mmCIF file of C-alpha atoms in Angstrom:
data_model
loop_
_atom_site.group_PDB
_atom_site.id
_atom_site.type_symbol
_atom_site.label_atom_id
_atom_site.label_comp_id
_atom_site.label_asym_id
_atom_site.label_seq_id
_atom_site.Cartn_x
_atom_site.Cartn_y
_atom_site.Cartn_z
ATOM 1 C CA UNK A 849 14.613 60.530 -79.334
ATOM 2 C CA UNK A 850 15.461 63.947 -78.139
ATOM 3 C CA UNK A 851 18.985 64.444 -77.383
ATOM 4 C CA UNK A 852 18.397 65.200 -73.609
ATOM 5 C CA UNK A 853 15.954 61.851 -73.347
ATOM 6 C CA UNK A 854 19.076 59.889 -74.629
ATOM 7 C CA UNK A 855 21.842 61.332 -72.183
ATOM 8 C CA UNK A 856 19.621 60.011 -69.742
ATOM 9 C CA UNK A 857 19.395 56.733 -70.873
ATOM 10 C CA UNK A 858 22.757 56.758 -71.555
ATOM 11 C CA UNK A 859 23.908 57.486 -67.945
ATOM 12 C CA UNK A 860 21.145 55.289 -66.234
ATOM 13 C CA UNK A 861 23.271 52.943 -63.772
ATOM 14 C CA UNK A 862 23.280 49.106 -64.640
ATOM 15 C CA UNK A 863 23.361 45.941 -62.300
ATOM 16 C CA UNK A 864 23.986 42.891 -64.367
ATOM 17 C CA UNK A 865 23.364 38.976 -63.580
ATOM 18 C CA UNK A 866 23.248 36.345 -65.431
ATOM 19 C CA UNK A 867 20.718 35.083 -67.887
ATOM 20 C CA UNK A 868 18.765 32.141 -67.642
ATOM 21 C CA UNK A 869 17.785 29.880 -65.136
ATOM 22 C CA UNK A 870 17.986 32.050 -61.387
ATOM 23 C CA UNK A 871 18.770 30.922 -57.837
ATOM 24 C CA UNK A 872 17.976 32.544 -54.033
ATOM 25 C CA UNK A 873 21.940 34.185 -54.360
ATOM 26 C CA UNK A 874 21.760 36.642 -56.867
ATOM 27 C CA UNK A 875 18.168 37.346 -56.221
ATOM 28 C CA UNK A 876 19.037 38.447 -52.724
ATOM 29 C CA UNK A 877 22.215 40.317 -54.187
ATOM 30 C CA UNK A 878 20.615 42.303 -56.594
ATOM 31 C CA UNK A 879 17.804 43.209 -53.950
ATOM 32 C CA UNK A 880 20.669 44.397 -51.818
ATOM 33 C CA UNK A 881 21.921 46.581 -54.192
ATOM 34 C CA UNK A 882 18.471 48.195 -55.131
ATOM 35 C CA UNK A 883 18.301 49.180 -51.218
ATOM 36 C CA UNK A 884 21.027 52.038 -51.731
ATOM 37 C CA UNK A 885 20.284 54.990 -53.267
ATOM 38 C CA UNK A 886 22.988 54.573 -56.089
ATOM 39 C CA UNK A 887 21.286 51.403 -57.485
ATOM 40 C CA UNK A 888 17.630 51.892 -56.417
ATOM 41 C CA UNK A 889 16.397 53.410 -60.301
ATOM 42 C CA UNK A 890 19.406 50.989 -62.005
ATOM 43 C CA UNK A 891 18.754 49.052 -64.800
ATOM 44 C CA UNK A 892 18.816 45.317 -64.731
ATOM 45 C CA UNK A 893 20.667 43.366 -67.604
ATOM 46 C CA UNK A 894 20.165 39.643 -67.470
ATOM 47 C CA UNK A 895 23.166 38.165 -69.864
ATOM 48 C CA UNK A 896 25.863 35.873 -70.110
ATOM 49 C CA UNK A 897 27.551 38.154 -72.785
ATOM 50 C CA UNK A 898 31.201 39.837 -71.826
ATOM 51 C CA UNK A 899 30.274 42.919 -73.624
ATOM 52 C CA UNK A 900 27.316 42.852 -71.296
ATOM 53 C CA UNK A 901 29.482 43.327 -68.237
ATOM 54 C CA UNK A 902 31.581 45.655 -69.471
ATOM 55 C CA UNK A 903 29.050 48.024 -69.928
ATOM 56 C CA UNK A 904 27.675 47.539 -66.588
ATOM 57 C CA UNK A 905 28.597 49.102 -63.145
ATOM 58 C CA UNK A 906 28.281 46.350 -60.966
ATOM 59 C CA UNK A 907 28.061 42.450 -61.969
ATOM 60 C CA UNK A 908 27.006 39.864 -59.862
ATOM 61 C CA UNK A 909 26.846 35.734 -59.712
ATOM 62 C CA UNK A 910 28.668 36.015 -63.401
ATOM 63 C CA UNK A 911 31.644 36.682 -65.254
ATOM 64 C CA UNK A 912 34.325 34.716 -62.990
ATOM 65 C CA UNK A 913 35.330 37.958 -61.468
ATOM 66 C CA UNK A 914 35.672 39.334 -58.322
ATOM 67 C CA UNK A 915 37.126 42.345 -57.014
ATOM 68 C CA UNK A 916 34.801 43.926 -54.234
ATOM 69 C CA UNK A 917 34.389 47.225 -56.473
ATOM 70 C CA UNK A 918 32.366 45.797 -60.030
ATOM 71 C CA UNK A 919 32.649 42.342 -59.875
ATOM 72 C CA UNK A 920 30.770 39.914 -57.450
ATOM 73 C CA UNK A 921 31.281 36.689 -58.705
ATOM 74 C CA UNK A 922 31.915 33.618 -56.944
ATOM 75 C CA UNK A 923 31.929 30.442 -59.613
ATOM 76 C CA UNK A 924 35.631 30.808 -60.048
ATOM 77 C CA UNK A 925 37.936 28.102 -59.322
ATOM 78 C CA UNK A 926 40.304 29.955 -56.870
ATOM 79 C CA UNK A 927 37.478 31.873 -55.332
ATOM 80 C CA UNK A 928 37.935 30.925 -51.373
ATOM 81 C CA UNK A 929 36.483 33.962 -49.752
ATOM 82 C CA UNK A 930 34.408 34.370 -46.265
ATOM 83 C CA UNK A 931 32.833 36.869 -44.418
ATOM 84 C CA UNK A 932 35.496 37.072 -42.129
ATOM 85 C CA UNK A 933 38.005 35.300 -40.135
ATOM 86 C CA UNK A 934 35.127 34.275 -37.802
ATOM 87 C CA UNK A 935 33.342 32.249 -40.766
ATOM 88 C CA UNK A 936 34.511 29.167 -42.501
ATOM 89 C CA UNK A 937 31.601 29.409 -45.101
ATOM 90 C CA UNK A 938 32.870 30.282 -48.743
ATOM 91 C CA UNK A 939 30.250 33.236 -49.794
ATOM 92 C CA UNK A 940 27.953 33.075 -52.485
ATOM 93 C CA UNK A 941 27.312 36.208 -54.364
ATOM 94 C CA UNK A 942 24.539 37.450 -51.997
ATOM 95 C CA UNK A 943 27.443 36.907 -48.882
ATOM 96 C CA UNK A 944 29.620 38.944 -51.455
ATOM 97 C CA UNK A 945 27.453 41.678 -52.083
ATOM 98 C CA UNK A 946 26.387 41.658 -48.437
ATOM 99 C CA UNK A 947 30.390 41.519 -47.310
ATOM 100 C CA UNK A 948 30.950 44.986 -49.176
ATOM 101 C CA UNK A 949 27.311 47.013 -49.168
ATOM 102 C CA UNK A 950 25.518 45.392 -45.893
ATOM 103 C CA UNK A 951 26.701 48.412 -43.598
ATOM 104 C CA UNK A 952 25.595 50.681 -45.766
ATOM 105 C CA UNK A 953 22.227 48.396 -46.766
ATOM 106 C CA UNK A 954 21.548 48.669 -42.564
ATOM 107 C CA UNK A 955 21.809 52.100 -42.286
ATOM 108 C CA UNK A 956 19.878 52.863 -45.230
ATOM 109 C CA UNK A 957 16.988 50.467 -44.385
ATOM 110 C CA UNK A 958 16.831 51.620 -40.475
ATOM 111 C CA UNK A 959 18.346 55.252 -40.999
ATOM 112 C CA UNK A 960 20.812 54.163 -38.081
ATOM 113 C CA UNK A 961 23.455 56.386 -37.098
ATOM 114 C CA UNK A 962 25.182 54.442 -34.115
ATOM 115 C CA UNK A 963 27.947 53.016 -35.880
ATOM 116 C CA UNK A 964 27.966 50.135 -32.627
ATOM 117 C CA UNK A 965 24.148 49.393 -33.338
ATOM 118 C CA UNK A 966 25.273 48.826 -36.965
ATOM 119 C CA UNK A 967 28.682 46.952 -36.567
ATOM 120 C CA UNK A 968 26.294 44.148 -34.438
ATOM 121 C CA UNK A 969 23.619 44.199 -36.785
ATOM 122 C CA UNK A 970 25.873 43.949 -39.633
ATOM 123 C CA UNK A 971 27.255 40.674 -38.198
ATOM 124 C CA UNK A 972 23.958 39.273 -36.485
ATOM 125 C CA UNK A 973 22.154 39.318 -39.760
ATOM 126 C CA UNK A 974 24.871 37.247 -42.171
ATOM 127 C CA UNK A 975 25.200 34.893 -38.835
ATOM 128 C CA UNK A 976 21.307 34.429 -38.792
ATOM 129 C CA UNK A 977 20.489 34.673 -42.505
ATOM 130 C CA UNK A 978 22.840 35.434 -45.529
ATOM 131 C CA UNK A 979 25.460 32.684 -44.130
ATOM 132 C CA UNK A 980 22.858 30.127 -44.740
ATOM 133 C CA UNK A 981 22.135 31.120 -48.284
ATOM 134 C CA UNK A 982 25.737 31.102 -48.974
ATOM 135 C CA UNK A 983 25.995 27.497 -47.645
ATOM 136 C CA UNK A 984 22.930 26.154 -49.876
ATOM 137 C CA UNK A 985 24.444 27.779 -53.018
ATOM 138 C CA UNK A 986 28.170 26.289 -52.086
ATOM 139 C CA UNK A 987 26.255 22.586 -51.448
ATOM 140 C CA UNK A 988 27.511 22.764 -47.999
ATOM 141 C CA UNK A 989 25.668 21.019 -45.455
ATOM 142 C CA UNK A 990 24.209 21.749 -42.033
ATOM 143 C CA UNK A 991 24.011 18.014 -40.609
ATOM 144 C CA UNK A 992 27.005 15.297 -40.856
ATOM 145 C CA UNK A 993 26.453 13.070 -43.971
ATOM 146 C CA UNK A 994 26.024 10.526 -41.214
ATOM 147 C CA UNK A 995 22.795 11.849 -39.838
ATOM 148 C CA UNK A 996 19.837 11.064 -41.637
ATOM 149 C CA UNK A 997 16.362 13.694 -41.517
ATOM 150 C CA UNK A 998 13.475 12.593 -39.897
ATOM 151 C CA UNK A 999 11.481 14.561 -42.480
ATOM 152 C CA UNK A 1000 12.359 16.287 -45.582
ATOM 153 C CA UNK A 1001 11.866 20.399 -45.691
ATOM 154 C CA UNK A 1002 13.365 21.108 -48.983
ATOM 155 C CA UNK A 1003 10.012 22.406 -50.255
ATOM 156 C CA UNK A 1004 10.001 25.049 -47.798
ATOM 157 C CA UNK A 1005 13.504 26.529 -47.710
ATOM 158 C CA UNK A 1006 13.718 29.687 -49.337
ATOM 159 C CA UNK A 1007 16.083 28.140 -52.005
ATOM 160 C CA UNK A 1008 13.362 26.042 -53.198
ATOM 161 C CA UNK A 1009 11.170 28.820 -53.258
ATOM 162 C CA UNK A 1010 12.987 30.590 -55.419
ATOM 163 C CA UNK A 1011 13.782 27.111 -57.833
ATOM 164 C CA UNK A 1012 9.909 26.770 -58.001
ATOM 165 C CA UNK A 1013 9.638 30.045 -59.005
ATOM 166 C CA UNK A 1014 11.665 29.042 -62.666
ATOM 167 C CA UNK A 1015 9.406 28.682 -65.798
ATOM 168 C CA UNK A 1016 9.078 25.483 -66.065
ATOM 169 C CA UNK A 1017 10.895 22.636 -68.764
ATOM 170 C CA UNK A 1018 7.460 22.256 -70.236
ATOM 171 C CA UNK A 1019 6.364 25.964 -70.516
ATOM 172 C CA UNK A 1020 7.389 28.963 -72.375
ATOM 173 C CA UNK A 1021 11.045 29.501 -71.252
ATOM 174 C CA UNK A 1022 11.967 32.684 -73.733
ATOM 175 C CA UNK A 1023 14.377 35.159 -71.748
ATOM 176 C CA UNK A 1024 11.213 37.312 -70.953
ATOM 177 C CA UNK A 1025 9.827 34.227 -69.225
ATOM 178 C CA UNK A 1026 12.883 34.213 -66.779
ATOM 179 C CA UNK A 1027 13.823 37.679 -66.170
ATOM 180 C CA UNK A 1028 9.922 38.003 -65.141
ATOM 181 C CA UNK A 1029 9.812 35.520 -62.300
ATOM 182 C CA UNK A 1030 13.322 36.758 -61.775
ATOM 183 C CA UNK A 1031 11.696 39.733 -60.470
ATOM 184 C CA UNK A 1032 9.736 37.638 -58.386
ATOM 185 C CA UNK A 1033 12.385 35.802 -57.118
ATOM 186 C CA UNK A 1034 14.197 39.275 -55.804
ATOM 187 C CA UNK A 1035 10.730 40.353 -54.519
ATOM 188 C CA UNK A 1036 10.974 36.948 -52.510
ATOM 189 C CA UNK A 1037 14.085 37.434 -50.897
ATOM 190 C CA UNK A 1038 14.051 40.836 -50.347
ATOM 191 C CA UNK A 1039 11.344 41.273 -48.339
ATOM 192 C CA UNK A 1040 12.335 38.336 -46.334
ATOM 193 C CA UNK A 1041 15.697 40.342 -46.076
ATOM 194 C CA UNK A 1042 13.649 43.269 -45.045
ATOM 195 C CA UNK A 1043 11.448 41.825 -42.675
ATOM 196 C CA UNK A 1044 14.447 40.105 -40.252
ATOM 197 C CA UNK A 1045 16.465 43.274 -40.220
ATOM 198 C CA UNK A 1046 13.512 45.338 -39.167
ATOM 199 C CA UNK A 1047 12.859 43.222 -36.567
ATOM 200 C CA UNK A 1048 16.487 43.069 -35.726
ATOM 201 C CA UNK A 1049 16.919 46.336 -35.653
ATOM 202 C CA UNK A 1050 13.476 47.941 -34.568
ATOM 203 C CA UNK A 1051 12.521 45.172 -31.787
ATOM 204 C CA UNK A 1052 15.167 42.871 -30.876
ATOM 205 C CA UNK A 1053 18.248 45.510 -30.812
ATOM 206 C CA UNK A 1054 16.238 48.251 -28.431
ATOM 207 C CA UNK A 1055 14.850 45.659 -25.874
ATOM 208 C CA UNK A 1056 19.128 45.322 -24.917
ATOM 209 C CA UNK A 1057 18.842 48.436 -23.084
ATOM 210 C CA UNK A 1058 15.689 47.317 -21.436
ATOM 211 C CA UNK A 1059 17.842 43.820 -20.087
ATOM 212 C CA UNK A 1060 20.825 45.974 -19.368
ATOM 213 C CA UNK A 1061 19.167 48.249 -17.079
ATOM 214 C CA UNK A 1062 17.712 45.534 -14.933
ATOM 215 C CA UNK A 1063 20.936 43.545 -14.778
ATOM 216 C CA UNK A 1064 22.579 47.361 -13.472
ATOM 217 C CA UNK A 1065 19.734 46.997 -11.036
ATOM 218 C CA UNK A 1066 19.851 43.354 -9.857
ATOM 219 C CA UNK A 1067 21.168 44.093 -6.468
ATOM 220 C CA UNK A 1068 18.534 46.527 -5.854
ATOM 221 C CA UNK A 1069 16.229 43.491 -6.538
ATOM 222 C CA UNK A 1070 17.594 40.898 -4.275
ATOM 223 C CA UNK A 1071 21.037 40.270 -2.375
ATOM 224 C CA UNK A 1072 22.233 37.417 -4.676
ATOM 225 C CA UNK A 1073 21.770 39.238 -7.538
ATOM 226 C CA UNK A 1074 20.745 36.357 -9.265
ATOM 227 C CA UNK A 1075 16.976 38.082 -10.163
ATOM 228 C CA UNK A 1076 16.475 40.591 -12.627
ATOM 229 C CA UNK A 1077 12.999 42.637 -13.089
ATOM 230 C CA UNK A 1078 12.507 43.947 -16.680
ATOM 231 C CA UNK A 1079 10.655 47.062 -16.689
ATOM 232 C CA UNK A 1080 8.552 45.453 -19.577
ATOM 233 C CA UNK A 1081 8.383 42.597 -21.954
ATOM 234 C CA UNK A 1082 10.960 42.361 -24.147
ATOM 235 C CA UNK A 1083 12.660 39.508 -25.689
ATOM 236 C CA UNK A 1084 16.070 39.379 -23.099
ATOM 237 C CA UNK A 1085 17.055 35.678 -23.453
ATOM 238 C CA UNK A 1086 19.876 36.304 -26.259
ATOM 239 C CA UNK A 1087 20.801 40.002 -24.638
ATOM 240 C CA UNK A 1088 20.827 38.118 -21.101
ATOM 241 C CA UNK A 1089 23.792 35.905 -21.803
ATOM 242 C CA UNK A 1090 25.605 38.543 -24.024
ATOM 243 C CA UNK A 1091 25.157 40.954 -21.197
ATOM 244 C CA UNK A 1092 26.321 38.805 -18.494
ATOM 245 C CA UNK A 1093 29.808 37.536 -20.841
ATOM 246 C CA UNK A 1094 29.931 41.319 -21.380
ATOM 247 C CA UNK A 1095 30.701 41.442 -17.151
ATOM 248 C CA UNK A 1096 32.029 37.728 -16.264
ATOM 249 C CA UNK A 1097 28.991 36.946 -14.645
ATOM 250 C CA UNK A 1098 27.945 33.953 -16.953
ATOM 251 C CA UNK A 1099 25.330 31.826 -15.855
ATOM 252 C CA UNK A 1100 24.804 34.477 -12.483
ATOM 253 C CA UNK A 1101 20.822 34.994 -13.013
ATOM 254 C CA UNK A 1102 18.059 32.478 -12.175
ATOM 255 C CA UNK A 1103 15.263 34.218 -12.956
ATOM 256 C CA UNK A 1104 13.716 37.095 -15.115
ATOM 257 C CA UNK A 1105 10.093 38.775 -13.892
ATOM 258 C CA UNK A 1106 8.062 40.214 -16.624
ATOM 259 C CA UNK A 1107 4.742 41.714 -16.759
ATOM 260 C CA UNK A 1108 2.322 39.647 -19.519
ATOM 261 C CA UNK A 1109 0.195 40.598 -22.187
ATOM 262 C CA UNK A 1110 -2.805 40.257 -19.254
ATOM 263 C CA UNK A 1111 -0.874 42.543 -17.047
ATOM 264 C CA UNK A 1112 -0.018 39.477 -14.424
ATOM 265 C CA UNK A 1113 3.420 38.915 -13.600
ATOM 266 C CA UNK A 1114 5.727 35.765 -14.422
ATOM 267 C CA UNK A 1115 8.737 34.531 -13.039
ATOM 268 C CA UNK A 1116 11.270 32.888 -16.294
ATOM 269 C CA UNK A 1117 13.487 30.323 -15.189
ATOM 270 C CA UNK A 1118 17.021 31.157 -17.265
ATOM 271 C CA UNK A 1119 18.533 28.399 -19.685
ATOM 272 C CA UNK A 1120 21.892 27.227 -19.762
ATOM 273 C CA UNK A 1121 22.172 28.216 -22.664
ATOM 274 C CA UNK A 1122 20.054 29.943 -25.698
ATOM 275 C CA UNK A 1123 18.943 26.956 -27.205
ATOM 276 C CA UNK A 1124 18.754 24.478 -23.982
ATOM 277 C CA UNK A 1125 15.452 23.255 -22.358
ATOM 278 C CA UNK A 1126 17.653 22.295 -19.222
ATOM 279 C CA UNK A 1127 17.534 25.799 -16.494
ATOM 280 C CA UNK A 1128 20.286 26.987 -14.133
ATOM 281 C CA UNK A 1129 17.906 26.512 -11.274
ATOM 282 C CA UNK A 1130 13.883 25.866 -11.444
ATOM 283 C CA UNK A 1131 11.093 27.153 -8.993
ATOM 284 C CA UNK A 1132 10.520 24.372 -6.308
ATOM 285 C CA UNK A 1133 9.734 20.891 -7.117
ATOM 286 C CA UNK A 1134 7.273 20.318 -4.405
ATOM 287 C CA UNK A 1135 4.865 23.527 -6.243
ATOM 288 C CA UNK A 1136 5.230 22.423 -10.014
ATOM 289 C CA UNK A 1137 2.099 21.229 -11.734
ATOM 290 C CA UNK A 1138 -0.359 23.294 -9.119
ATOM 291 C CA UNK A 1139 -2.438 26.675 -9.547
ATOM 292 C CA UNK A 1140 -4.473 29.254 -8.372
ATOM 293 C CA UNK A 1141 -5.655 28.774 -4.504
ATOM 294 C CA UNK A 1142 -3.863 25.367 -4.138
ATOM 295 C CA UNK A 1143 -0.785 27.036 -5.230
ATOM 296 C CA UNK A 1144 -0.826 30.040 -3.045
ATOM 297 C CA UNK A 1145 -2.048 27.596 0.065
ATOM 298 C CA UNK A 1146 0.938 25.649 -0.155
ATOM 299 C CA UNK A 1147 3.484 27.869 -1.272
ATOM 300 C CA UNK A 1148 2.568 30.820 1.501
ATOM 301 C CA UNK A 1149 2.475 33.171 -1.117
ATOM 302 C CA UNK A 1150 -0.749 35.341 -2.181
ATOM 303 C CA UNK A 1151 -2.125 35.226 -5.520
ATOM 304 C CA UNK A 1152 -0.080 32.696 -7.421
ATOM 305 C CA UNK A 1153 -1.920 31.594 -10.500
ATOM 306 C CA UNK A 1154 0.295 28.596 -12.014
ATOM 307 C CA UNK A 1155 3.752 27.074 -11.626
ATOM 308 C CA UNK A 1156 4.527 24.815 -14.653
ATOM 309 C CA UNK A 1157 4.663 21.230 -14.322
ATOM 310 C CA UNK A 1158 8.051 21.117 -15.501
ATOM 311 C CA UNK A 1159 9.057 24.263 -13.425
ATOM 312 C CA UNK A 1160 10.587 26.681 -16.023
ATOM 313 C CA UNK A 1161 8.111 29.228 -15.770
ATOM 314 C CA UNK A 1162 5.339 30.455 -13.286
ATOM 315 C CA UNK A 1163 2.801 33.241 -12.914
ATOM 316 C CA UNK A 1164 1.293 35.860 -10.303
ATOM 317 C CA UNK A 1165 -0.690 38.475 -9.847
ATOM 318 C CA UNK A 1166 1.747 40.819 -8.619
ATOM 319 C CA UNK A 1167 5.752 41.470 -9.115
ATOM 320 C CA UNK A 1168 5.804 40.504 -5.162
ATOM 321 C CA UNK A 1169 4.196 37.380 -5.570
ATOM 322 C CA UNK A 1170 6.736 36.359 -8.240
ATOM 323 C CA UNK A 1171 9.630 37.610 -6.600
ATOM 324 C CA UNK A 1172 8.532 35.467 -3.583
ATOM 325 C CA UNK A 1173 8.643 32.681 -5.409
ATOM 326 C CA UNK A 1174 12.247 33.152 -7.211
ATOM 327 C CA UNK A 1175 13.554 33.863 -3.977
ATOM 328 C CA UNK A 1176 11.658 30.677 -2.596
ATOM 329 C CA UNK A 1177 13.475 28.945 -5.381
ATOM 330 C CA UNK A 1178 16.651 30.007 -4.431
ATOM 331 C CA UNK A 1179 16.716 29.289 -0.409
ATOM 332 C CA UNK A 1180 16.087 25.166 -2.043
ATOM 333 C CA UNK A 1181 19.293 25.549 -4.183
#
């Protein structure tokens, strides 16, 4: 071996995690680290030997130590760290790595420079993805003990899929076999993380400005300020609740109007909460379930297409048409 090559190998950054069977949390933790330039080309060491931990630059899910710098293990008896004061779930190695490196990972993946957007996504990704992995790895159930599930979903969760990537007891179970499968596990967990992050960062987050603009112009649409018109369709519901809260206007918006994929117009009710099927105000009872010409004649609004039987959404050929349907509903409340 030449001197220059030996020096290069000696300086290679090393990530260490434990050998043997693996789980979703360290699989994601390793992938997250490799999203950062410092660890992108890092050598992966899987070992339970303290000498290998000492020789590595960062150690996850093994060692019994957590210092937020080199060691990121959560198995020690006294460990009780959470993401921040707003969360009660004890972290796994995935949560620990994300807690310390999440902001930089978001900046690297999405090329974001707006610190407010980074901070927003940092919390969003933990709440919507990482926390569930932390809970799963720490044996925390999402439901009270006295609730019986209606069906089994254990085989479709990410931790279950990772578990099945481990070599079976009656297959070859050498260290090389586990190492090979662990890389597949990292790819599975990491690809899901990146997909979710890109969905929030590139699609969901930019929609807020569209909803904000519609909210700011709501009195130009109707004197009541209870109808919003989106300049284009986007994921609007969660953003609307947040914007209303920021403006001390919670519950104000009753209808949101937007063009659909066929260039027709929709009038949507607004649910009481983001997870509720109950809406704040429905479309007129007497028009529900009607379509086309019958609906146009009975409503007196030209170009109607439909109003759902449950009254939560309707359609018309024009913005003017759905606006009239929304105003008709407000007049009847």
